[in-house]
Amino acid sequence: MTEITVVGAGGEYMESVVVVEWHKKPGERVEVGETVVTVETAKAATDIEAPASGVLAEIRAEVGQEIEVGGVLGIIGDDVAAVADSQLTAAPQPPSISAEQPLAPSAPCDGGKKRVVASPLARRVAAQRNIDLASVVPSSPSGRIKLRDLETHAVEAPHAAGTAAMAVKRQGSACPPVPASAGKAGNLHVQSRGNRQGDRIVFLHGFGSDGPSWQPLLAALGSGFNAILVDLPGHGRSPLPQHGPSVNEMAEAVALALGDAGIDDFHLIAHSLGGAIALALAARGRHAIRSLTLIAPAGLGPDINGGFVSGLVRATRPESLAPWLSKLFHDASLASPAFVAATMQARFDASLRDAQTHIAEAVFPDGTQAADLRHVIKGIAAPLKIVWGEQDRIIPMQHALGTGGLAALHFLPGVGHMPQIEAVEAVARLVMQNIRAAS
Amino acid sequence: MSMMRYAEALNQALREEMQRDPTVFVFGEDIGRYGGVFKVTRGLMEEFGEARIRDTPISEQALAAMAVTAAMTGTRPVLEIMYADFMPLVLDALINQASIYEYLWKDVTMPFVLRTQGGAGAGAGAQHSKNLDALVAHIPGIKVVAPSTPADAKGLLKSAIRDNQPVVFLEHKLLYNMRDEVPDDPKHLVEIGKAKILVEGADISIFATSRMVLESRKAAELLAADGISAEVIDLRSLRPLDLGAIKASIARTHHAVVVNEGWRFCGYAAELSATIMDHAFDDLDAPVARVTLPDMPVPYSEPLEMAVLPNAAKIADAARNILK
């Protein structure tokens, strides 16, 4: 017997492939060098040749199944064993692979065997976008896949590995959970940078972003501080929540993560959605927050650019992402192709985009901010600054006016939703004022 | 533009076409001295005389045969059949004569209009409430129109009278008193075979004719309250059908509800649904929904009649159901 293995198909950074097609059925003869199975990686479909002549004795990875590079796709048995297996009259033979073991269980949720029920439109669009309908979960009570299910699925062929992974996750109770995410729940990804002896600053990023996105401001602030970069739930390298968490639940997750890291005394800088989470964190009163700098924060009013939020989470390629990213800035040229490409790269994982869709639905339902945290402001004794771009197209700067005169308001002309990038020097200067005021 | 009732718009169309073309004449039961049971022909006998406005005995079969022969011999007859329920009596003339003579004989044209009214909702009972549009739309060679507004009633009737093929013109007893703006221009014509988008929408297309257009508009308002944007299309012409308008609408909304006041089995809604599948299958994101009368006689009892008739609530329910 000879194993058919996944070799050389994954590319440098791929850990797994998805089986696209078997060209032989169990029991069929194969010749060495003949294409026996096609697998798909993030880059391309790859044909795998039979490593030996013989009979395909066993398929271990069914179509649609994800398998690690190096894993065994199937077994090629020798002729005699296969013939013996199919001829009842044959004399007893040493047991062949297929006789010795039951066939390996097929893919965990054997969706590929069942006829997929989908609307004609969904079928057509899925074919155009190379979406495998077997991996799409219908949202309609009819059980029929509709166009909208593809929109939320929104994965193209190049991301087939991601598709399969997500499909398994979405099957819910019918399939075992994906081990990769097990054991990390609640533990947000937190990294510490700069001078550990310096003033400590916790950074909470905005929706769809991640901790490293603070880099320009970190550079402007210099290396004297100890920066704590938190990846919010469903963002960056933090675990993907199973459902869309509320602002309060995310604040609780941040509180737990900071507690685990022994961080209870810090300055806090937060942007956009992170701003709302910062206020919810402050309301908990479990930490000594020395100063608070909120940049274009959520949580101070109902309005938010719902089109931006849904456009961002839907985008699966740079062309569809770029128009939305340009809305972040007053100077649209800042959403450069390189910036767009880097952002898309960070959003490459379909399950991350999926998680963020659920988060958006929870915190910004129907394009409205669900959490109103204005009442928290009057309980904050520490220096509080709110910094806002006058040309913010995501959350209107007028929300700052609802803070009852208890925060220092800084409106930056010619700046959009990303003052920490578009006016990084001004933001750094205001942050330092706040930190000095606290000490 | 003038405000007028649907019945008055039809009257104006007849008057204008009779003034324009001396070969046009109108005949039927009680249409002359009495002015028609729905007063569509009121005042025409006084203006055009008994030769062009003719009261006839009660014999729909004979009347239909008269229309065919009059049309073949150089006039443009307009026949009124008082109730669509009596259409079975004229079917022989339509199926075996009017619709095929053009195919059998050279140089024969068949320019006649058969006006009738049908539909339920007026407590007229099982023998005076039918919608039999499928029966006539089934016949190749016959055009069938069913306007829902006074302006379309006038424009389509004028076009029907000028058409060289037989046209069955379907009115509805509950539309005659509907008042709306009607163009005064005698040149106002509505082309047969062209649908009209009454309400633009993005989520679902509702196709209807005649009084069901009004219910569909109400349904669109109900759906709007749920945040569903429904497009309402008045087909106006059952045959020929405006395929282009149907396909374009479904290409936008990907969902279709077809509404018809007739019976469901082998009904006009079934034809419409199959046509949509033939031509727009790959644009459909859900099966086509049909809203029709159930397969039963229209009850005389008012509560029962209201219960079985298609209405805005049923149309909205059907739309919500396929959008789930």
CSV table of N, CA, C and O in Angstrom, one decimal, chain A residues 119-122 124 140-141 144-148, chain B residues 254-255 281-287 322-324:
chain,number,residue,atom,x,y,z
A,119,SER,N,-31.7,28.7,-4.3
A,119,SER,CA,-32.5,29.4,-5.3
A,119,SER,C,-31.7,29.5,-6.6
A,119,SER,O,-30.5,29.4,-6.6
A,120,PRO,N,-32.4,29.6,-7.7
A,120,PRO,CA,-31.7,29.7,-9.0
A,120,PRO,C,-30.7,30.9,-9.0
A,120,PRO,O,-29.6,30.7,-9.5
A,121,LEU,N,-31.1,32.0,-8.4
A,121,LEU,CA,-30.2,33.1,-8.4
A,121,LEU,C,-28.9,32.8,-7.5
A,121,LEU,O,-27.8,33.1,-7.9
A,122,ALA,N,-29.2,32.2,-6.4
A,122,ALA,CA,-28.0,31.8,-5.5
A,122,ALA,C,-27.1,30.9,-6.3
A,122,ALA,O,-25.9,31.0,-6.2
A,124,ARG,N,-26.6,30.6,-9.5
A,124,ARG,CA,-25.9,31.4,-10.6
A,124,ARG,C,-24.8,32.2,-10.0
A,124,ARG,O,-23.6,32.2,-10.4
A,140,SER,N,-32.9,31.1,5.5
A,140,SER,CA,-34.4,31.0,5.4
A,140,SER,C,-35.0,29.8,6.1
A,140,SER,O,-34.4,28.8,6.1
A,141,PRO,N,-36.2,30.0,6.7
A,141,PRO,CA,-36.9,28.8,7.3
A,141,PRO,C,-37.2,27.8,6.2
A,141,PRO,O,-37.4,26.6,6.6
A,144,ARG,N,-33.7,26.9,2.1
A,144,ARG,CA,-33.1,27.1,0.7
A,144,ARG,C,-32.1,28.2,0.8
A,144,ARG,O,-32.4,29.2,1.4
A,145,ILE,N,-31.0,28.0,0.2
A,145,ILE,CA,-29.9,29.0,0.2
A,145,ILE,C,-30.4,30.2,-0.7
A,145,ILE,O,-30.8,29.9,-1.8
A,146,LYS,N,-30.4,31.4,-0.2
A,146,LYS,CA,-30.8,32.5,-1.0
A,146,LYS,C,-29.5,33.4,-1.2
A,146,LYS,O,-28.5,33.2,-0.6
A,147,LEU,N,-29.7,34.4,-2.1
A,147,LEU,CA,-28.6,35.3,-2.4
A,147,LEU,C,-28.0,35.9,-1.2
A,147,LEU,O,-26.8,36.0,-1.0
A,148,ARG,N,-28.8,36.3,-0.2
A,148,ARG,CA,-28.3,37.0,1.0
A,148,ARG,C,-27.3,36.1,1.7
A,148,ARG,O,-26.4,36.5,2.4
B,254,HIS,N,-35.5,40.1,-7.8
B,254,HIS,CA,-35.3,38.7,-7.6
B,254,HIS,C,-36.4,37.9,-6.9
B,254,HIS,O,-36.3,36.8,-6.5
B,255,HIS,N,-37.6,38.6,-6.7
B,255,HIS,CA,-38.7,37.9,-6.1
B,255,HIS,C,-40.0,38.4,-6.8
B,255,HIS,O,-40.1,39.5,-7.1
B,281,PHE,N,-35.6,32.6,-14.7
B,281,PHE,CA,-35.3,31.6,-13.7
B,281,PHE,C,-34.1,31.9,-12.9
B,281,PHE,O,-34.0,31.9,-11.7
B,282,ASP,N,-33.0,32.3,-13.6
B,282,ASP,CA,-31.7,32.5,-13.0
B,282,ASP,C,-31.7,33.8,-12.2
B,282,ASP,O,-30.7,34.0,-11.5
B,283,ASP,N,-32.7,34.6,-12.3
B,283,ASP,CA,-32.8,35.8,-11.5
B,283,ASP,C,-33.6,35.6,-10.2
B,283,ASP,O,-33.7,36.5,-9.4
B,284,LEU,N,-34.3,34.4,-10.1
B,284,LEU,CA,-35.2,34.2,-9.0
B,284,LEU,C,-34.4,33.8,-7.7
B,284,LEU,O,-33.6,32.8,-7.8
B,285,ASP,N,-34.7,34.4,-6.6
B,285,ASP,CA,-34.1,34.0,-5.4
B,285,ASP,C,-35.1,33.2,-4.5
B,285,ASP,O,-34.8,32.9,-3.4
B,286,ALA,N,-36.3,33.0,-5.0
B,286,ALA,CA,-37.3,32.3,-4.3
B,286,ALA,C,-38.4,31.9,-5.3
B,286,ALA,O,-38.4,32.5,-6.4
B,287,PRO,N,-39.2,30.9,-5.0
B,287,PRO,CA,-40.2,30.5,-5.9
B,287,PRO,C,-41.2,31.6,-6.1
B,287,PRO,O,-41.4,32.5,-5.2
B,322,ILE,N,-42.2,34.7,0.8
B,322,ILE,CA,-41.0,34.3,0.0
B,322,ILE,C,-39.8,35.1,0.2
B,322,ILE,O,-38.7,34.7,-0.2
B,323,LEU,N,-39.9,36.2,1.0
B,323,LEU,CA,-38.8,37.0,1.3
B,323,LEU,C,-38.1,36.4,2.6
B,323,LEU,O,-37.0,36.8,2.9
B,324,LYS,N,-38.7,35.5,3.3
B,324,LYS,CA,-38.1,34.9,4.5
B,324,LYS,C,-36.8,34.2,4.2
B,324,LYS,O,-36.7,33.6,3.1
